[in-house]
Amino acid sequence: MNSHHFDVLIVGSGLAGLSAALHLAATHRVAVITKGAFGEGSSNWAQGGIAAVLAEGDHFDEHVQDTLVAGAGLCDPAATRFVVENAPASIAWLQGLGVPFSQEDGVLHLTREGGHSQRRIVHVTDATGAAVQRTLIEHVRANPNIVLFDHHMLVDLITARRLGLDDGDEKHDQTDGNVRANPQATSNAGTSLSPAATDRCLGLYALDEKRDQVVTFHAPQTLLATGGAGKVYLYTTNPDTATGDGIAAAWRAGCRVSNMEFIQFHPTCLYHPYAKSFLISEALRGEGGVLRLPPSHGSVRFMPQHDARAELAPRDVVARAIDFEMKKHGLDCVYLDITHKGAGFLHEHFPTILARCAELGIDITREPIPVVPAAHYTCGGVMSDLKGHTDLAGLYAIGETACTGLHGANRLASNSLVECMVFARAAAQDILATGSPAVSPALPAWDSSQVTDADESVVIAHNWDELRRFMWNYVGIVRTNKRLERAAHRIALLTSEIDEFYANFHISRDLLELRNLVQVADLIVRCAQARHESRGLHFSRDYPGLQDEALPTVLTPAAA
Ligand SMILES: Cc1cc2nc3c(=O)[nH]c(=O)nc-3n(C[C@H](O)[C@H](O)[C@H](O)COP(=O)(O)OP(=O)(O)OC[C@H]3O[C@@H](n4cnc5c(N)ncnc54)[C@H](O)[C@@H]3O)c2cc1C
C-alpha cells in the first residue's frame, strides 16, 4: 500500500506523539508515523522526571516564577501559566494509565532540581522517561483506532500551495490562540505572517525505510511531534532520532520558527569513549553532588566561584562554568562527586546511573564521575500557540519540535516532559472540537522517475561529520560574530551539495536527516546572528550585555 487515509497523522512516537494519539483515539482514526523503531526518542531517555506543583507549601506562582527566571525574560507568561496549571492533571493522567511513580510513605516522592525553588519533580527512580513510554506504548498498542507505522520517516509535508490548490481564503484562525507576532525582525523576517498563513496541510510523504519506497499519507490534521535537534552538534545527550526533521519540514512548508539560538547544553554528560551520550542527571546535583577539577588540579570545587547558587544554578550557568574551567586548564572533562551520599542512597535513588557507570569501570559510590557539557535541548522550534496550532492550517506542532514560549531563552529542568503532555492534550482537544474539512483533494504519488542511485554515499557521511564538528566549534556554548560567519559560510556550501543530491538521487534516511540537520543549523545560525546580546543560553563574546527589551527571534520563510 503506497497511500493511506486517516483522520489524524501524528509524526513521532515520543511522549508528545503518543499522548496525543491516546487523547484522540476514542473518536478518530490515528496513524502514528515514526522513523526507526516504535517509541524511540528523547522521551525514552529522560531520567530526572516531570515538574508539577504537588507538594504542600508549593504554589503555581512559584513554579511560574522559577520558569520565568530560568527563561531570562523571554518566556511567554500565558504559555508558562498554562503548562504549570495543567501539570498536576497530566501527572494524574499518567498515574491513571499506570505509570509506577516512585513513592515515599505512600505519597509521590518529589526531587528538587537546579532552578526550582521547591521539591516538585515526580519520577520513576532515575529512569522516568522509559517507564512513562513503556506504559503509553502498552495503551497505544492495545488501541484499535491507532495504526502504527514504524520505520516510516517524514520526508515532507504536502500543502495545498505546493499542489497549486491554494485559493488563499483558508486563513488559519489564530485569534483565540497565542501565536506571537513578529516583534523582532531578523535576517529574513520582515513580515509578521508567514506564507503558510493562507495555506493548508493536506498530508505528508514518508519514506518506508524497510521497503525503500515513499508512501503518501492523507489527513485533514497532522501533528508534528518529532522532538529536538541535538544531533546537529558533535556532542549531544540526544538519541540518533533528534535531527530536527519536524522543524525543517514545517519551515519548508512555510511556518515561522522562533528562538533557535537557544540550545541548552547539559552540563554533565558522562565523559567516556564508549558512552558519549549518557546523561548524568541534574538530580545528582540536586541531591548534593559537587563539581570538582581533576585530582591533578587539587580536586578543587569550582562552582561557588561562578555563582552563588553553586551546583544548583541553572544549566547554562553551570555549562558555561565547566566550559570556562576546561578551557582555562586545558582539561578534557571535570568531575561530579556524589561519594559522600553513600552506597545505600545511590543504589536506591540512582540505580541506572550507578549501573551504567559500573559497566564502564566507574564506581560512583567511591570515585567522582568524569563529565562534559553536551547539546541537550532545543528551546526554539516551530512557532505554536496554546492549542498547538502552527502558521499552517491543519498542522500542529507539539513537544520539543514546537516553540510554545514556555522555555524562553533557557529551559527549566523537567519542564519539557510536562510541556509535551499539556500541549498534546490541548492540540487533541482542539482537533476533537474542530470539524474536518469536507473534501479531501487527491494527492499525487511521490515521483522518483527522474532520479538515480547515488554512487557516492561517502559524501553524505562526510558532510554529517563536518556539520556536527563545525556547529560544535563555532556555534557552541560561547559564540562570536566571526565564528557564526564561518559557520554560515560552510552551511551555504553544504546546502548546495545536499540540494543537488536530493534532486538527483534516490533518497535515504541518512540523506533526509542530513538535509534537515543542515536546514536546522542554518536556522540556529541565523537566529544567533540576529541576537545582539547575551541572554539565557545564547552567549556572545561580541555582545556580552543585555538589551533593554527582551524579544524573541522570529524567522519567517520566504514566500514559496
Ligand atoms: C538524556 C535526556 C534526558 C532528559 N531528561 C529529561 C527529564 O528528566 N525531564 C524532562 O522534562 N525532560 C527531559 N529531557 C527532555 C525530554 O526528554 C524531551 O524534551 C522530550 O522527551 C521530547 O519529547 P517529544 O515527544 O517531543 O520527542 P521525542 O521523545 O524525541 O520523540 C520524537 C519522535 O519523533 C520521531 N521522529 C523524528 N523525526 C521523524 C521523522 N522525520 N519521521 C518520523 N518520525 C520522526 C522519533 O523517532 C521519535 O519517535 C531529557 C532529554 C534527554 C535527551
PDB file of C-alpha atoms in Angstrom, residues 172-266:
ATOM      1  CA  HIS A 172      -5.701  29.930   9.793  1.00  0.00           C
ATOM      2  CA  ASP A 173      -7.629  31.174  12.800  1.00  0.00           C
ATOM      3  CA  GLN A 174      -5.174  32.306  15.411  1.00  0.00           C
ATOM      4  CA  THR A 175      -7.440  34.737  17.134  1.00  0.00           C
ATOM      5  CA  ASP A 176      -8.022  32.750  20.310  1.00  0.00           C
ATOM      6  CA  GLY A 177      -4.584  31.241  20.407  1.00  0.00           C
ATOM      7  CA  ASN A 178      -1.283  32.668  21.325  1.00  0.00           C
ATOM      8  CA  VAL A 179       0.944  32.749  18.237  1.00  0.00           C
ATOM      9  CA  ARG A 180       3.093  35.734  18.929  1.00  0.00           C
ATOM     10  CA  ALA A 181       3.513  38.475  16.400  1.00  0.00           C
ATOM     11  CA  ASN A 182       6.918  39.083  14.951  1.00  0.00           C
ATOM     12  CA  PRO A 183       8.357  41.680  17.249  1.00  0.00           C
ATOM     13  CA  GLN A 184      11.991  41.281  16.247  1.00  0.00           C
ATOM     14  CA  ALA A 185      12.743  41.442  12.562  1.00  0.00           C
ATOM     15  CA  THR A 186      15.589  39.091  11.768  1.00  0.00           C
ATOM     16  CA  SER A 187      17.609  38.456   8.653  1.00  0.00           C
ATOM     17  CA  ASN A 188      14.661  37.435   6.580  1.00  0.00           C
ATOM     18  CA  ALA A 189      11.794  38.280   8.871  1.00  0.00           C
ATOM     19  CA  GLY A 190      10.156  41.384   7.562  1.00  0.00           C
ATOM     20  CA  THR A 191       6.504  40.480   7.834  1.00  0.00           C
ATOM     21  CA  SER A 192       4.516  39.138  10.731  1.00  0.00           C
ATOM     22  CA  LEU A 193       2.628  36.434   8.856  1.00  0.00           C
ATOM     23  CA  SER A 194       4.323  33.554   7.144  1.00  0.00           C
ATOM     24  CA  PRO A 195       3.430  32.376   3.622  1.00  0.00           C
ATOM     25  CA  ALA A 196       1.701  29.405   5.289  1.00  0.00           C
ATOM     26  CA  ALA A 197      -0.987  31.648   6.769  1.00  0.00           C
ATOM     27  CA  THR A 198      -3.188  31.212   3.694  1.00  0.00           C
ATOM     28  CA  ASP A 199      -2.207  27.606   3.013  1.00  0.00           C
ATOM     29  CA  ARG A 200      -3.286  24.223   4.392  1.00  0.00           C
ATOM     30  CA  CYS A 201      -1.572  20.939   5.249  1.00  0.00           C
ATOM     31  CA  LEU A 202      -3.176  18.003   3.403  1.00  0.00           C
ATOM     32  CA  GLY A 203      -0.899  15.149   4.421  1.00  0.00           C
ATOM     33  CA  LEU A 204       2.675  14.036   4.013  1.00  0.00           C
ATOM     34  CA  TYR A 205       5.178  11.860   2.231  1.00  0.00           C
ATOM     35  CA  ALA A 206       7.050   9.294   4.325  1.00  0.00           C
ATOM     36  CA  LEU A 207       9.940   7.030   3.406  1.00  0.00           C
ATOM     37  CA  ASP A 208       9.122   3.404   4.242  1.00  0.00           C
ATOM     38  CA  GLU A 209      12.625   2.519   5.421  1.00  0.00           C
ATOM     39  CA  LYS A 210      12.145  -1.233   5.031  1.00  0.00           C
ATOM     40  CA  ARG A 211      10.617  -1.249   1.560  1.00  0.00           C
ATOM     41  CA  ASP A 212      12.682   1.736   0.463  1.00  0.00           C
ATOM     42  CA  GLN A 213       9.607   3.423  -1.029  1.00  0.00           C
ATOM     43  CA  VAL A 214       7.858   6.708  -0.433  1.00  0.00           C
ATOM     44  CA  VAL A 215       4.294   6.419   0.866  1.00  0.00           C
ATOM     45  CA  THR A 216       1.573   9.110   0.742  1.00  0.00           C
ATOM     46  CA  PHE A 217      -0.489   9.799   3.874  1.00  0.00           C
ATOM     47  CA  HIS A 218      -3.712  11.843   3.541  1.00  0.00           C
ATOM     48  CA  ALA A 219      -5.412  13.517   6.510  1.00  0.00           C
ATOM     49  CA  PRO A 220      -7.124  16.794   7.356  1.00  0.00           C
ATOM     50  CA  GLN A 221      -4.983  17.173  10.516  1.00  0.00           C
ATOM     51  CA  THR A 222      -1.290  16.467  11.054  1.00  0.00           C
ATOM     52  CA  LEU A 223       0.645  16.746  14.305  1.00  0.00           C
ATOM     53  CA  LEU A 224       4.395  17.135  14.251  1.00  0.00           C
ATOM     54  CA  ALA A 225       5.907  15.536  17.364  1.00  0.00           C
ATOM     55  CA  THR A 226       9.375  14.813  16.035  1.00  0.00           C
ATOM     56  CA  GLY A 227      11.453  16.021  19.003  1.00  0.00           C
ATOM     57  CA  GLY A 228      14.544  18.220  19.023  1.00  0.00           C
ATOM     58  CA  ALA A 229      17.712  18.684  17.015  1.00  0.00           C
ATOM     59  CA  GLY A 230      20.619  17.796  19.341  1.00  0.00           C
ATOM     60  CA  LYS A 231      22.312  15.766  16.608  1.00  0.00           C
ATOM     61  CA  VAL A 232      23.302  18.986  14.887  1.00  0.00           C
ATOM     62  CA  TYR A 233      26.157  19.065  17.454  1.00  0.00           C
ATOM     63  CA  LEU A 234      29.096  16.697  17.773  1.00  0.00           C
ATOM     64  CA  TYR A 235      28.454  16.061  21.477  1.00  0.00           C
ATOM     65  CA  THR A 236      24.863  15.575  22.492  1.00  0.00           C
ATOM     66  CA  THR A 237      22.825  13.732  25.078  1.00  0.00           C
ATOM     67  CA  ASN A 238      20.129  13.169  22.434  1.00  0.00           C
ATOM     68  CA  PRO A 239      19.308   9.917  20.648  1.00  0.00           C
ATOM     69  CA  ASP A 240      20.002   9.486  16.925  1.00  0.00           C
ATOM     70  CA  THR A 241      16.394  10.416  16.114  1.00  0.00           C
ATOM     71  CA  ALA A 242      16.921  14.076  17.164  1.00  0.00           C
ATOM     72  CA  THR A 243      17.731  15.554  13.756  1.00  0.00           C
ATOM     73  CA  GLY A 244      15.214  18.423  13.749  1.00  0.00           C
ATOM     74  CA  ASP A 245      13.105  16.866  10.992  1.00  0.00           C
ATOM     75  CA  GLY A 246       9.806  18.420  12.041  1.00  0.00           C
ATOM     76  CA  ILE A 247      11.302  21.893  12.392  1.00  0.00           C
ATOM     77  CA  ALA A 248      12.912  21.664   8.945  1.00  0.00           C
ATOM     78  CA  ALA A 249       9.754  20.260   7.308  1.00  0.00           C
ATOM     79  CA  ALA A 250       7.496  22.911   8.863  1.00  0.00           C
ATOM     80  CA  TRP A 251       9.905  25.658   7.765  1.00  0.00           C
ATOM     81  CA  ARG A 252       9.921  24.303   4.216  1.00  0.00           C
ATOM     82  CA  ALA A 253       6.123  24.277   4.325  1.00  0.00           C
ATOM     83  CA  GLY A 254       6.078  27.978   5.209  1.00  0.00           C
ATOM     84  CA  CYS A 255       5.832  28.031   9.021  1.00  0.00           C
ATOM     85  CA  ARG A 256       7.740  30.513  11.129  1.00  0.00           C
ATOM     86  CA  VAL A 257      10.316  29.238  13.596  1.00  0.00           C
ATOM     87  CA  SER A 258      11.455  31.031  16.696  1.00  0.00           C
ATOM     88  CA  ASN A 259      14.325  31.181  19.220  1.00  0.00           C
ATOM     89  CA  MET A 260      16.557  28.597  17.548  1.00  0.00           C
ATOM     90  CA  GLU A 261      19.691  30.194  19.026  1.00  0.00           C
ATOM     91  CA  PHE A 262      18.728  28.844  22.439  1.00  0.00           C
ATOM     92  CA  ILE A 263      20.255  25.376  22.546  1.00  0.00           C
ATOM     93  CA  GLN A 264      20.592  24.036  26.044  1.00  0.00           C
ATOM     94  CA  PHE A 265      23.877  22.332  26.773  1.00  0.00           C
ATOM     95  CA  HIS A 266      23.505  19.853  29.590  1.00  0.00           C
TER      96      HIS A 266
END
